[in-house]
mmCIF file of C-alpha atoms and ligand atoms in Angstrom:
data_model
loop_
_atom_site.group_PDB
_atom_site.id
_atom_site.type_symbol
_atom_site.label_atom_id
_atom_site.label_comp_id
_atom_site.label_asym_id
_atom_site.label_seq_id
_atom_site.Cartn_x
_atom_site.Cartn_y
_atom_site.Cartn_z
ATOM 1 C CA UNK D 1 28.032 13.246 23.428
ATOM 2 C CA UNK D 2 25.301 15.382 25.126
ATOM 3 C CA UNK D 3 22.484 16.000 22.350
ATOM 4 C CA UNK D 4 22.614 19.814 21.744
ATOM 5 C CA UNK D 5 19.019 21.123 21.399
ATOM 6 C CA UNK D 6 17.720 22.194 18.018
ATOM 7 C CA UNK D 7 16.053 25.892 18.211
ATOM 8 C CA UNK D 8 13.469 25.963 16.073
ATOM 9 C CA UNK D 9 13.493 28.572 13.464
ATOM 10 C CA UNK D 10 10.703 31.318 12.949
ATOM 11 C CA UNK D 11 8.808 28.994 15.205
ATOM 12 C CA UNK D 12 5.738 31.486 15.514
ATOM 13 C CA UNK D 13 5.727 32.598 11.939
ATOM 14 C CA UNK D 14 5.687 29.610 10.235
ATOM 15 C CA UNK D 15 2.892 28.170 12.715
ATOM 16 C CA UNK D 16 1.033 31.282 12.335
ATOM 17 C CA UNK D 17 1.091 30.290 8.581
ATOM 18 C CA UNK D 18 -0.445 27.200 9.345
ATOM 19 C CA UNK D 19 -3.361 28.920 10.677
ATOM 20 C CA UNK D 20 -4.115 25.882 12.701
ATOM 21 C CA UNK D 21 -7.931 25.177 13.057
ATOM 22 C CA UNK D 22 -8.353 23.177 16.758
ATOM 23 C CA UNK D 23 -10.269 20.038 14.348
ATOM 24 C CA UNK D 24 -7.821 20.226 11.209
ATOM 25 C CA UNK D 25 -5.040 17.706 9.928
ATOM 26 C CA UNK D 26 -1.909 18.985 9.608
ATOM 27 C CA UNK D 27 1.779 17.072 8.466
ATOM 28 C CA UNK D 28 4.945 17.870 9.707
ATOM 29 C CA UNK D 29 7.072 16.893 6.860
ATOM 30 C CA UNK D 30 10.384 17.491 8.729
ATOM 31 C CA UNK D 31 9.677 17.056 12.396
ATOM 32 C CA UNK D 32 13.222 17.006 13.102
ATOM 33 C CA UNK D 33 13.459 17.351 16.884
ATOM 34 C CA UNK D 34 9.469 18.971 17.365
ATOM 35 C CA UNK D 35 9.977 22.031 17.664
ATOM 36 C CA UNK D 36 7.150 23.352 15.271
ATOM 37 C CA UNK D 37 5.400 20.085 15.907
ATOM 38 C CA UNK D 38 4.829 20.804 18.885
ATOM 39 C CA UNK D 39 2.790 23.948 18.877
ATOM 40 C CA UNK D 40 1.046 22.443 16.477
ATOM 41 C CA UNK D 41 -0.622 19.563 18.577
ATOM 42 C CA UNK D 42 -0.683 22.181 21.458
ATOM 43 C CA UNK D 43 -3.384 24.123 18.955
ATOM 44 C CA UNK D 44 -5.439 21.044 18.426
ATOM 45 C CA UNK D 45 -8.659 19.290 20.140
ATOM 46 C CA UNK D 46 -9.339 15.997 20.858
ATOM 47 C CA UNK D 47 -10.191 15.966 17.020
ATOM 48 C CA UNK D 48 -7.340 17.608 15.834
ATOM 49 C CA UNK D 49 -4.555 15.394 13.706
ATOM 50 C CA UNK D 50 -1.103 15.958 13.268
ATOM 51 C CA UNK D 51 0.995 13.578 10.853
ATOM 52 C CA UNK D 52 4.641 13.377 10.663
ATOM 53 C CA UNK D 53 7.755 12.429 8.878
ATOM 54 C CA UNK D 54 10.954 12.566 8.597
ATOM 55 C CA UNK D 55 13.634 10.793 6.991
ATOM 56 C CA UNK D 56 16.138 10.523 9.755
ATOM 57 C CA UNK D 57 15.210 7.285 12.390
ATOM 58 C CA UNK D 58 16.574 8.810 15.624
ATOM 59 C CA UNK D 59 14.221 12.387 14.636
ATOM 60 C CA UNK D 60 11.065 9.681 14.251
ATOM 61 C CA UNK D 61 12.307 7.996 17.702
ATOM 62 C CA UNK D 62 12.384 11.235 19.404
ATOM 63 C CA UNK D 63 8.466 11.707 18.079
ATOM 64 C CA UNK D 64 7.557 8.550 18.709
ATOM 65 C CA UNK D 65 9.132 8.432 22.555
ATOM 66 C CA UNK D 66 7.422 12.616 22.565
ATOM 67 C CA UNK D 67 3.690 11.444 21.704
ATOM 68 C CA UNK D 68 3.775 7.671 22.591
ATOM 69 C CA UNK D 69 -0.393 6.833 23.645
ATOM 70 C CA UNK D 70 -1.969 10.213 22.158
ATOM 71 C CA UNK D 71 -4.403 8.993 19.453
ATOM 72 C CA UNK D 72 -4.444 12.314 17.560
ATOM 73 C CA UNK D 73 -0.609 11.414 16.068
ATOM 74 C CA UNK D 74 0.600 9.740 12.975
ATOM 75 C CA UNK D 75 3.970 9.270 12.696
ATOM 76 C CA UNK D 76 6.184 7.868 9.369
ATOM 77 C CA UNK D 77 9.535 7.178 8.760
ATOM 78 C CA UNK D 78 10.280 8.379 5.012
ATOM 79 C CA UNK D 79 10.874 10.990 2.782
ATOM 80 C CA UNK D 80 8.363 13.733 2.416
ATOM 81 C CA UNK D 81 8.087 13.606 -0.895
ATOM 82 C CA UNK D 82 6.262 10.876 -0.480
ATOM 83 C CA UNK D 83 3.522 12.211 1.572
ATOM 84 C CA UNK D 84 0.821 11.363 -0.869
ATOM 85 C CA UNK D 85 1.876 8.002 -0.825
ATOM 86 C CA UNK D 86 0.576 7.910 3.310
ATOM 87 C CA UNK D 87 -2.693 6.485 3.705
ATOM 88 C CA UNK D 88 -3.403 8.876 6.698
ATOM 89 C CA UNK D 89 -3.169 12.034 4.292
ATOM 90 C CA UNK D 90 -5.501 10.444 1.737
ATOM 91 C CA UNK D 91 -8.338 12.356 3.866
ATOM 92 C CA UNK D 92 -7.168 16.019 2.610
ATOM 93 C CA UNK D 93 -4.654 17.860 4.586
ATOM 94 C CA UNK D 94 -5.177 21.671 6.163
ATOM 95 C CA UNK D 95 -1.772 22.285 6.530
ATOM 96 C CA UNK D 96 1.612 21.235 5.444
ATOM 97 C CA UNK D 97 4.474 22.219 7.346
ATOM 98 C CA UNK D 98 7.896 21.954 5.534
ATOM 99 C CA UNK D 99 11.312 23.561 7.903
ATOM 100 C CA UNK D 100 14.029 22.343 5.127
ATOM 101 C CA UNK D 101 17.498 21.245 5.367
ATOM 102 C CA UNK D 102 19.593 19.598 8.570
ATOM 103 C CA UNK D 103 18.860 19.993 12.281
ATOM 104 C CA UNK D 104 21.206 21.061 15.276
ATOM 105 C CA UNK D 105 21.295 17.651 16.698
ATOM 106 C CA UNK D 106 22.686 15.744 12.539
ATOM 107 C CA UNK D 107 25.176 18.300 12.290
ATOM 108 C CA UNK D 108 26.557 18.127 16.049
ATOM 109 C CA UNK D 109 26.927 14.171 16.134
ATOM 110 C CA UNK D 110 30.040 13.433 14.315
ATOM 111 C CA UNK D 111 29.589 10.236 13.684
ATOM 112 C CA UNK D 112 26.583 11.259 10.862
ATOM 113 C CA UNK D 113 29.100 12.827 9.118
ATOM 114 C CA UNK D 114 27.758 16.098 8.076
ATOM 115 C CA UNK D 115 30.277 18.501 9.934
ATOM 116 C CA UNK D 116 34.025 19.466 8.897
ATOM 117 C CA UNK D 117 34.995 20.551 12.568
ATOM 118 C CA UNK D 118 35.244 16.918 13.854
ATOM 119 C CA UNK D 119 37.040 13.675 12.524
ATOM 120 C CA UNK D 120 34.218 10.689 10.902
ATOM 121 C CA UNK D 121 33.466 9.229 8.386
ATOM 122 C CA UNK D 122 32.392 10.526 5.642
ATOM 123 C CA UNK D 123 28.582 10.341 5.267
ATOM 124 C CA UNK D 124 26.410 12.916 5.279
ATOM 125 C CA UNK D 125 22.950 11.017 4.677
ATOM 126 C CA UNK D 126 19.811 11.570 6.610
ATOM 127 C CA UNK D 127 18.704 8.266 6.141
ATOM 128 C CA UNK D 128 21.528 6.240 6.867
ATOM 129 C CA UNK D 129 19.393 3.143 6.146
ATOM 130 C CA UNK D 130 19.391 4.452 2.494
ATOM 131 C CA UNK D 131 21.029 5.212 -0.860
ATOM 132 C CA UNK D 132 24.938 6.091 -0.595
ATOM 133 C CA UNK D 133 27.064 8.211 1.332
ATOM 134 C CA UNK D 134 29.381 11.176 0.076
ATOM 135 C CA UNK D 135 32.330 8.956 0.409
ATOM 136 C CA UNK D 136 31.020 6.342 -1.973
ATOM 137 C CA UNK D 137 29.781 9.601 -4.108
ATOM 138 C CA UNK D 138 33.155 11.464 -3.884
ATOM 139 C CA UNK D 139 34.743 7.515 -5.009
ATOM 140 C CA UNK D 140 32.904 7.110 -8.017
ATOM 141 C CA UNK D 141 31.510 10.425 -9.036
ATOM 142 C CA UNK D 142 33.308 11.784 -11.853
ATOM 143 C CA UNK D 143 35.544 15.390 -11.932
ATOM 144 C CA UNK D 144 33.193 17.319 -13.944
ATOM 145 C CA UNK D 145 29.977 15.929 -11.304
ATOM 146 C CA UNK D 146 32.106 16.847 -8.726
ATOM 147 C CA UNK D 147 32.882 19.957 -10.259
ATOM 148 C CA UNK D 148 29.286 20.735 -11.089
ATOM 149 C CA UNK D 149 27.992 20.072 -7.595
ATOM 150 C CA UNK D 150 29.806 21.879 -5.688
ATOM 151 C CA UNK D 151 29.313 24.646 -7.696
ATOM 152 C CA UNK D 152 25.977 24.406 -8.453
ATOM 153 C CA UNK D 153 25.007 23.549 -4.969
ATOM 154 C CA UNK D 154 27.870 25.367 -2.721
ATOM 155 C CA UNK D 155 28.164 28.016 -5.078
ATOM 156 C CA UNK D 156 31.725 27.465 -4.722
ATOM 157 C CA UNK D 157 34.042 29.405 -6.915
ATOM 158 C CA UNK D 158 37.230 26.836 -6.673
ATOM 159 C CA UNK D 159 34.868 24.146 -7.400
ATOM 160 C CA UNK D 160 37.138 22.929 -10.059
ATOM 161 C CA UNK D 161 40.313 23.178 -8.309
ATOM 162 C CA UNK D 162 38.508 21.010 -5.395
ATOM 163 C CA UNK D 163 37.221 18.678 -7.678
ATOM 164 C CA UNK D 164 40.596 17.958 -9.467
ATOM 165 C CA UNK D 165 42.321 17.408 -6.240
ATOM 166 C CA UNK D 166 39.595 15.161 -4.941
ATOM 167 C CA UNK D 167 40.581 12.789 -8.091
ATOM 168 C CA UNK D 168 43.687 12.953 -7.712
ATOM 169 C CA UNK D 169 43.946 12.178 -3.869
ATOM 170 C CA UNK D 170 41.417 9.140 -4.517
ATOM 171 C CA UNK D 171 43.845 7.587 -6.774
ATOM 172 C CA UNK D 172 45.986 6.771 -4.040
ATOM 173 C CA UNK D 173 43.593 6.346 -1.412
ATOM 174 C CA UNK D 174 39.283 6.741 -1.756
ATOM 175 C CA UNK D 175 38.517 10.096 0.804
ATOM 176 C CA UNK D 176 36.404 8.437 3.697
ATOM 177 C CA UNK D 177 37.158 11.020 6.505
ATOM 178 C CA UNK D 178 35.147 14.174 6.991
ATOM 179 C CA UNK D 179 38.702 15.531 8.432
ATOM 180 C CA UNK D 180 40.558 14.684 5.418
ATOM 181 C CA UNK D 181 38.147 16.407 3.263
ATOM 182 C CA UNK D 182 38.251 19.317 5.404
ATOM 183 C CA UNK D 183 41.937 19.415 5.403
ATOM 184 C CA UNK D 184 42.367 18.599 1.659
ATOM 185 C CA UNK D 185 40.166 21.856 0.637
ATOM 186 C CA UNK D 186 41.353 24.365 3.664
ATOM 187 C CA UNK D 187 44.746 23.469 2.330
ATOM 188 C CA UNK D 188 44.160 24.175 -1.004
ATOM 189 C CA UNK D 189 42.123 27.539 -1.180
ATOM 190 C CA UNK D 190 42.848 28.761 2.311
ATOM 191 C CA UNK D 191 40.558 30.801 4.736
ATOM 192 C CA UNK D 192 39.373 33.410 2.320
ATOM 193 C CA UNK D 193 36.054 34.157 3.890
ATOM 194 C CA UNK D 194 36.082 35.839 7.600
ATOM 195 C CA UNK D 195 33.980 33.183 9.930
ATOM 196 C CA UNK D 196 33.361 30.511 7.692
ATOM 197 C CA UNK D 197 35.827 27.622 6.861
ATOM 198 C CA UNK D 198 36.871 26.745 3.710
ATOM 199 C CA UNK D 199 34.930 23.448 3.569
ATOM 200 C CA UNK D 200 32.047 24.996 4.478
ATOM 201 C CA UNK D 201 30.560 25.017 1.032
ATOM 202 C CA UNK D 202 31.929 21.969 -0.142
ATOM 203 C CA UNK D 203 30.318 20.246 2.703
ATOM 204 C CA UNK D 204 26.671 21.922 2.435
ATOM 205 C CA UNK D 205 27.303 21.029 -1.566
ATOM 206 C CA UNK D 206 27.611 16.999 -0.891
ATOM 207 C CA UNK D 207 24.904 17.376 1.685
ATOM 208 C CA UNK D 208 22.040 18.455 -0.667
ATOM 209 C CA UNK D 209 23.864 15.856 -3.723
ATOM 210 C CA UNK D 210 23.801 12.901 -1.477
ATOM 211 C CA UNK D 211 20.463 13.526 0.087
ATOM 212 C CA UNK D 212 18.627 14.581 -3.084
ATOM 213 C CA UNK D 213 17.060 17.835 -1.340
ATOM 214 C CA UNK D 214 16.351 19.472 -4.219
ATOM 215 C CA UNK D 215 14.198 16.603 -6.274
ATOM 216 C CA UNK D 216 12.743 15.792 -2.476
ATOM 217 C CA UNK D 217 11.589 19.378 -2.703
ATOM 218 C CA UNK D 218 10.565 19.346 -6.561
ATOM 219 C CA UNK D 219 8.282 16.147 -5.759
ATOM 220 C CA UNK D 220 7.549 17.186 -2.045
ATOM 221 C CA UNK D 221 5.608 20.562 -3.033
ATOM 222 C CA UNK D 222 3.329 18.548 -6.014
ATOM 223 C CA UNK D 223 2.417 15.707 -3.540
ATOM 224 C CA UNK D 224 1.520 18.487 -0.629
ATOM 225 C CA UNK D 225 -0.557 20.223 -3.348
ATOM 226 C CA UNK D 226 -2.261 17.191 -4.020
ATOM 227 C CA UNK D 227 -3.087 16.753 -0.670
ATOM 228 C CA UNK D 228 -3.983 20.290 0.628
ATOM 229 C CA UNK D 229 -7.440 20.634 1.089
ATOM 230 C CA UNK D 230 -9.427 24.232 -0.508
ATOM 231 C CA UNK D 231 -8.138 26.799 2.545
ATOM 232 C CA UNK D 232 -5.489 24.348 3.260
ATOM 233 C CA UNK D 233 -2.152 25.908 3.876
ATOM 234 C CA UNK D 234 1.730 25.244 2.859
ATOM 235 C CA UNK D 235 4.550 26.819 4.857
ATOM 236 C CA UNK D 236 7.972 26.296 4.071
ATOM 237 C CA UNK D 237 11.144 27.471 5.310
ATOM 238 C CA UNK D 238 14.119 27.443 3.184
ATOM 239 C CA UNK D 239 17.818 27.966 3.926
ATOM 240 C CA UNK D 240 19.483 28.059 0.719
ATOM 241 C CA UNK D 241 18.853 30.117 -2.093
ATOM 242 C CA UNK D 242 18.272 27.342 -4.670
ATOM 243 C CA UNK D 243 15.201 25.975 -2.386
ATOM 244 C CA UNK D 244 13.672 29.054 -1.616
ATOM 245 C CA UNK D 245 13.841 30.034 -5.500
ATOM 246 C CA UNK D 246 12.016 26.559 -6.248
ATOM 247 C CA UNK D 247 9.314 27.486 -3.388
ATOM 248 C CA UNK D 248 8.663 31.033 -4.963
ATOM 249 C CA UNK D 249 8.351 29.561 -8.474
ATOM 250 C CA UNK D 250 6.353 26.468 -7.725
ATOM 251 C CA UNK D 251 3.596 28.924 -5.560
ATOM 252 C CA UNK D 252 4.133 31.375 -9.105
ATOM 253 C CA UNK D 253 3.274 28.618 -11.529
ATOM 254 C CA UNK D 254 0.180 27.287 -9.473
ATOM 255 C CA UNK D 255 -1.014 30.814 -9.061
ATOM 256 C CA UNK D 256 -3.012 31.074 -12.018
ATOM 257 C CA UNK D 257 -1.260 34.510 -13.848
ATOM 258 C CA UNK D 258 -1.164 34.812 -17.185
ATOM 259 C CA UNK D 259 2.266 34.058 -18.603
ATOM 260 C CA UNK D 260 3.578 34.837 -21.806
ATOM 261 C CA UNK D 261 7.262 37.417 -22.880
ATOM 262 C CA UNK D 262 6.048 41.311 -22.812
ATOM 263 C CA UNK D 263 6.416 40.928 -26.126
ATOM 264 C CA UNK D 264 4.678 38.147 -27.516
ATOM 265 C CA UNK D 265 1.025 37.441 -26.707
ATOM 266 C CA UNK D 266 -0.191 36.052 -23.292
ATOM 267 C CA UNK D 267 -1.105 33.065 -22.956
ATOM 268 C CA UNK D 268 -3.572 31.557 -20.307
ATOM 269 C CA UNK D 269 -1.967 29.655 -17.635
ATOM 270 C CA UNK D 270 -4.036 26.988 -15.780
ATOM 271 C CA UNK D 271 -6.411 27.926 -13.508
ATOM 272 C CA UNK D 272 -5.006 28.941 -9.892
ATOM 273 C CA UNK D 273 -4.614 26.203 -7.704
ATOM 274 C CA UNK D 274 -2.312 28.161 -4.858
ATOM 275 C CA UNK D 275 -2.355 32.166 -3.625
ATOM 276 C CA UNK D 276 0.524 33.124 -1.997
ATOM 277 C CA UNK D 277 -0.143 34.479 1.314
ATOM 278 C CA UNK D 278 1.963 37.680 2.074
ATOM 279 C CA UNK D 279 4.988 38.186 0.962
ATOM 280 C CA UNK D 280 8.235 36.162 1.777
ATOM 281 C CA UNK D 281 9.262 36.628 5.456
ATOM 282 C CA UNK D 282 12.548 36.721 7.201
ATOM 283 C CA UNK D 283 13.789 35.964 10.982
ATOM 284 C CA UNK D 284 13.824 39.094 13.281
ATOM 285 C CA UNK D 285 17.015 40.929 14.415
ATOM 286 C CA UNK D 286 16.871 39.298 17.790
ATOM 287 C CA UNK D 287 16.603 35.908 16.251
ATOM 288 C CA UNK D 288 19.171 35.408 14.260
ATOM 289 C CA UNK D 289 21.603 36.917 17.127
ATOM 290 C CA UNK D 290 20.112 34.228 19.351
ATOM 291 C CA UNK D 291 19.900 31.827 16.900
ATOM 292 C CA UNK D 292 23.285 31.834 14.014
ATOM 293 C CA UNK D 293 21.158 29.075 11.798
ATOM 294 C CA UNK D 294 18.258 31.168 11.018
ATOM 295 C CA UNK D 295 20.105 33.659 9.631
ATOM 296 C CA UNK D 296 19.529 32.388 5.716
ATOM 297 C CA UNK D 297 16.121 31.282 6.846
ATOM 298 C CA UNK D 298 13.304 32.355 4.475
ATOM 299 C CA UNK D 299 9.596 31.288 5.243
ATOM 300 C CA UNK D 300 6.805 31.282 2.378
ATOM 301 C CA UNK D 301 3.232 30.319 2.988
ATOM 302 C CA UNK D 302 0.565 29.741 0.377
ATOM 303 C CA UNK D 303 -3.450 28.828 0.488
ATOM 304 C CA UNK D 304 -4.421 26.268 -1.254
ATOM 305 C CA UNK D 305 -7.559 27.807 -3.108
ATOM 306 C CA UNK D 306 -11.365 25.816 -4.018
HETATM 307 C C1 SAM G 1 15.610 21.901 10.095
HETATM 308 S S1 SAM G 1 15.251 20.318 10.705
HETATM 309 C C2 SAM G 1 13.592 20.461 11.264
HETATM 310 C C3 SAM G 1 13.513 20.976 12.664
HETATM 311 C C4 SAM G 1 12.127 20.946 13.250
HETATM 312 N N1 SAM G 1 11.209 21.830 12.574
HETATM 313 C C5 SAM G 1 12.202 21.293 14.723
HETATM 314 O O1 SAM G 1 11.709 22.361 15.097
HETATM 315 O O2 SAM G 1 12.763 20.521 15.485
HETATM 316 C C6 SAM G 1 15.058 19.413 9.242
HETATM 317 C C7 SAM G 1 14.627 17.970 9.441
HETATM 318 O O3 SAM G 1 14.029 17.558 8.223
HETATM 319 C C8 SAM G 1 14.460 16.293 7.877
HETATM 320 N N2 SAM G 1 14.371 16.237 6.418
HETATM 321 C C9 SAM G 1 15.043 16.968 5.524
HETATM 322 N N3 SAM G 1 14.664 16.647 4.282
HETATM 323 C C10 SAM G 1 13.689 15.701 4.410
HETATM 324 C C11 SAM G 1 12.876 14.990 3.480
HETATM 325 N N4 SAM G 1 12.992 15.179 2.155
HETATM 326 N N5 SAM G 1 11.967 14.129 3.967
HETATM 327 C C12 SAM G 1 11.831 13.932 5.300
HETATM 328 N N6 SAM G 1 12.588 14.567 6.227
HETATM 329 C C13 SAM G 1 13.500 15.448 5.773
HETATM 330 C C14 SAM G 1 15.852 16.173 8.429
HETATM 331 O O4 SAM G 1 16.166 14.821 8.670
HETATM 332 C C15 SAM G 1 15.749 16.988 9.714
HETATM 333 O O5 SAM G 1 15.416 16.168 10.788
#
């Protein structure tokens, strides 16, 4: 199958945030197919740095075939949340780039096992060299976990109904086909919403269970704090609701307000570490008509203060 290309979302934006310095360090925690990493290292000198990861293997081929022989890049296979773990960012970092979620190119191969519109196996990780796939979660995981997650993380409102069904199929056979999991849910609660299948949110649900995006996230944000350097900057871009809320509140709770109920005294907070810079920013008009997957895009950028 012919790679489709990934657009990169609120490409300018979220570089803008950077506001890349020509000698500064930045890591592209989610490098994905370049897009952002790119302009990046088109913004830099000869003493400029650029760092990335990403826990997919054929995203770190395509960087390492893109900037084979330039001495200025970095590049890591691994989780972002373990950026402060990388020997390279021990240094201090002026910018942390994070563009969350899947690209084009994991969704439109089959065999990874993310999409509901073609038959493979059931997998769904972005490190296949890691941890387990939704078929071994969907053969162990309990009704109630299954239950949970896809409501919690599809916001799916038959999440019970799919859940009970799931145990009950798997008791004569384990589900290990993307297509029969498509089929077993369309049949059940029908096409209800205009445009979007019915697996649509079951899918997106095992996506962020089995690849642990949320605690990547959670742990991701501290360890790019840590490294930030004063002025640094952080700019994310979220596509679900639950990340962006945990990218708003983790730039809230570093940003040094007093806390405390209206009622009840105020108490101190610790002193600012992060000012949010602007206010949270959305894809034009004209982008997401070009460009269906930036629709739920939201991008938040934050200083890192002395
Ligand atoms: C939306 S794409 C990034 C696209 C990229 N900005 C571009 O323009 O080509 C998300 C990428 O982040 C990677 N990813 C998601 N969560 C990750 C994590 N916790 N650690 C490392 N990589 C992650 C995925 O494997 C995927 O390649």
């Amino acid at each position: 199958m012919v790679e489709r290309q990934h657009i990169p979302v609120m490409l300018n934006e979220a570089v803008e945030g950077l506001a890349v310095r020509a000698g500064g360090s930045y890591l592209d925690g989610t490098f994905g197919r370049g897009g952002h990493a790119r302009v990046v290292l088109s913004r830099l000198g000869a003493d400029g740095r650029l760092l990335v990861m990403d826990r997919d293997p054929q995203a770190i081929a395509t960087a390492q075939a893109a900037f084979a022989g330039d001495p200025r890049v970095s590049i890591r296979h691994a989780n972002f949340s373990t950026l402060a773990e990388w020997d390279e960012t021990a240094a201090g970092l002026d910018g942390v780039l994070l563009d969350l979620g899947v690209s084009s190119p994991q969704l439109d191969e089959a065999s990874r096992g993310f999409s509901f519109l073609a038959d493979a196996p059931l997998d769904m990780r972005m490190d296949p060299t890691q941890g387990e796939s939704a078929a071994d979660f969907l053969a162990h995981a309990d009704e109630r976990e299954i239950a949970d997650v896809l409501w919690l993380y599809g916001e799916e409102r038959f999440s019970r109904k799919i859940a009970r069904a799931i145990v009950e199929r798997r008791k004569e056979a384990p589900i290990t086909r993307t297509g029969e999991l498509a089929a077993l849910v369309e049949r059940l609660i029908g096409r209800r919403e205009p445009g979007k299948h019915p697996a649509t949110r079951t899918f997106q649900a095992l996506r962020i269970r089995v690849n642990g995006e949320l605690g990547a996230l959670e742990r991701g944000l501290e360890a790019a704090l840590e490294r930030l350097k004063p002025g640094g900057r952080l700019s994310v871009i979220s596509f679900h609701s639950l990340e962006d809320r945990m990218v708003k509140q983790f730039i809230r709770d570093h940003s040094g307000r007093v806390q405390g109920s209206r009622r009840g005294p105020p108490v101190a907070a610790a002193p600012a570490r992060l000012a949010a810079v602007g206010k949270a920013q959305f894809p034009s008009e004209a982008e997401q008509a070009a460009n269906p997957r930036a629709r739920s895009a939201v991008l938040r950028v934050a200083e890192k203060l002395a």
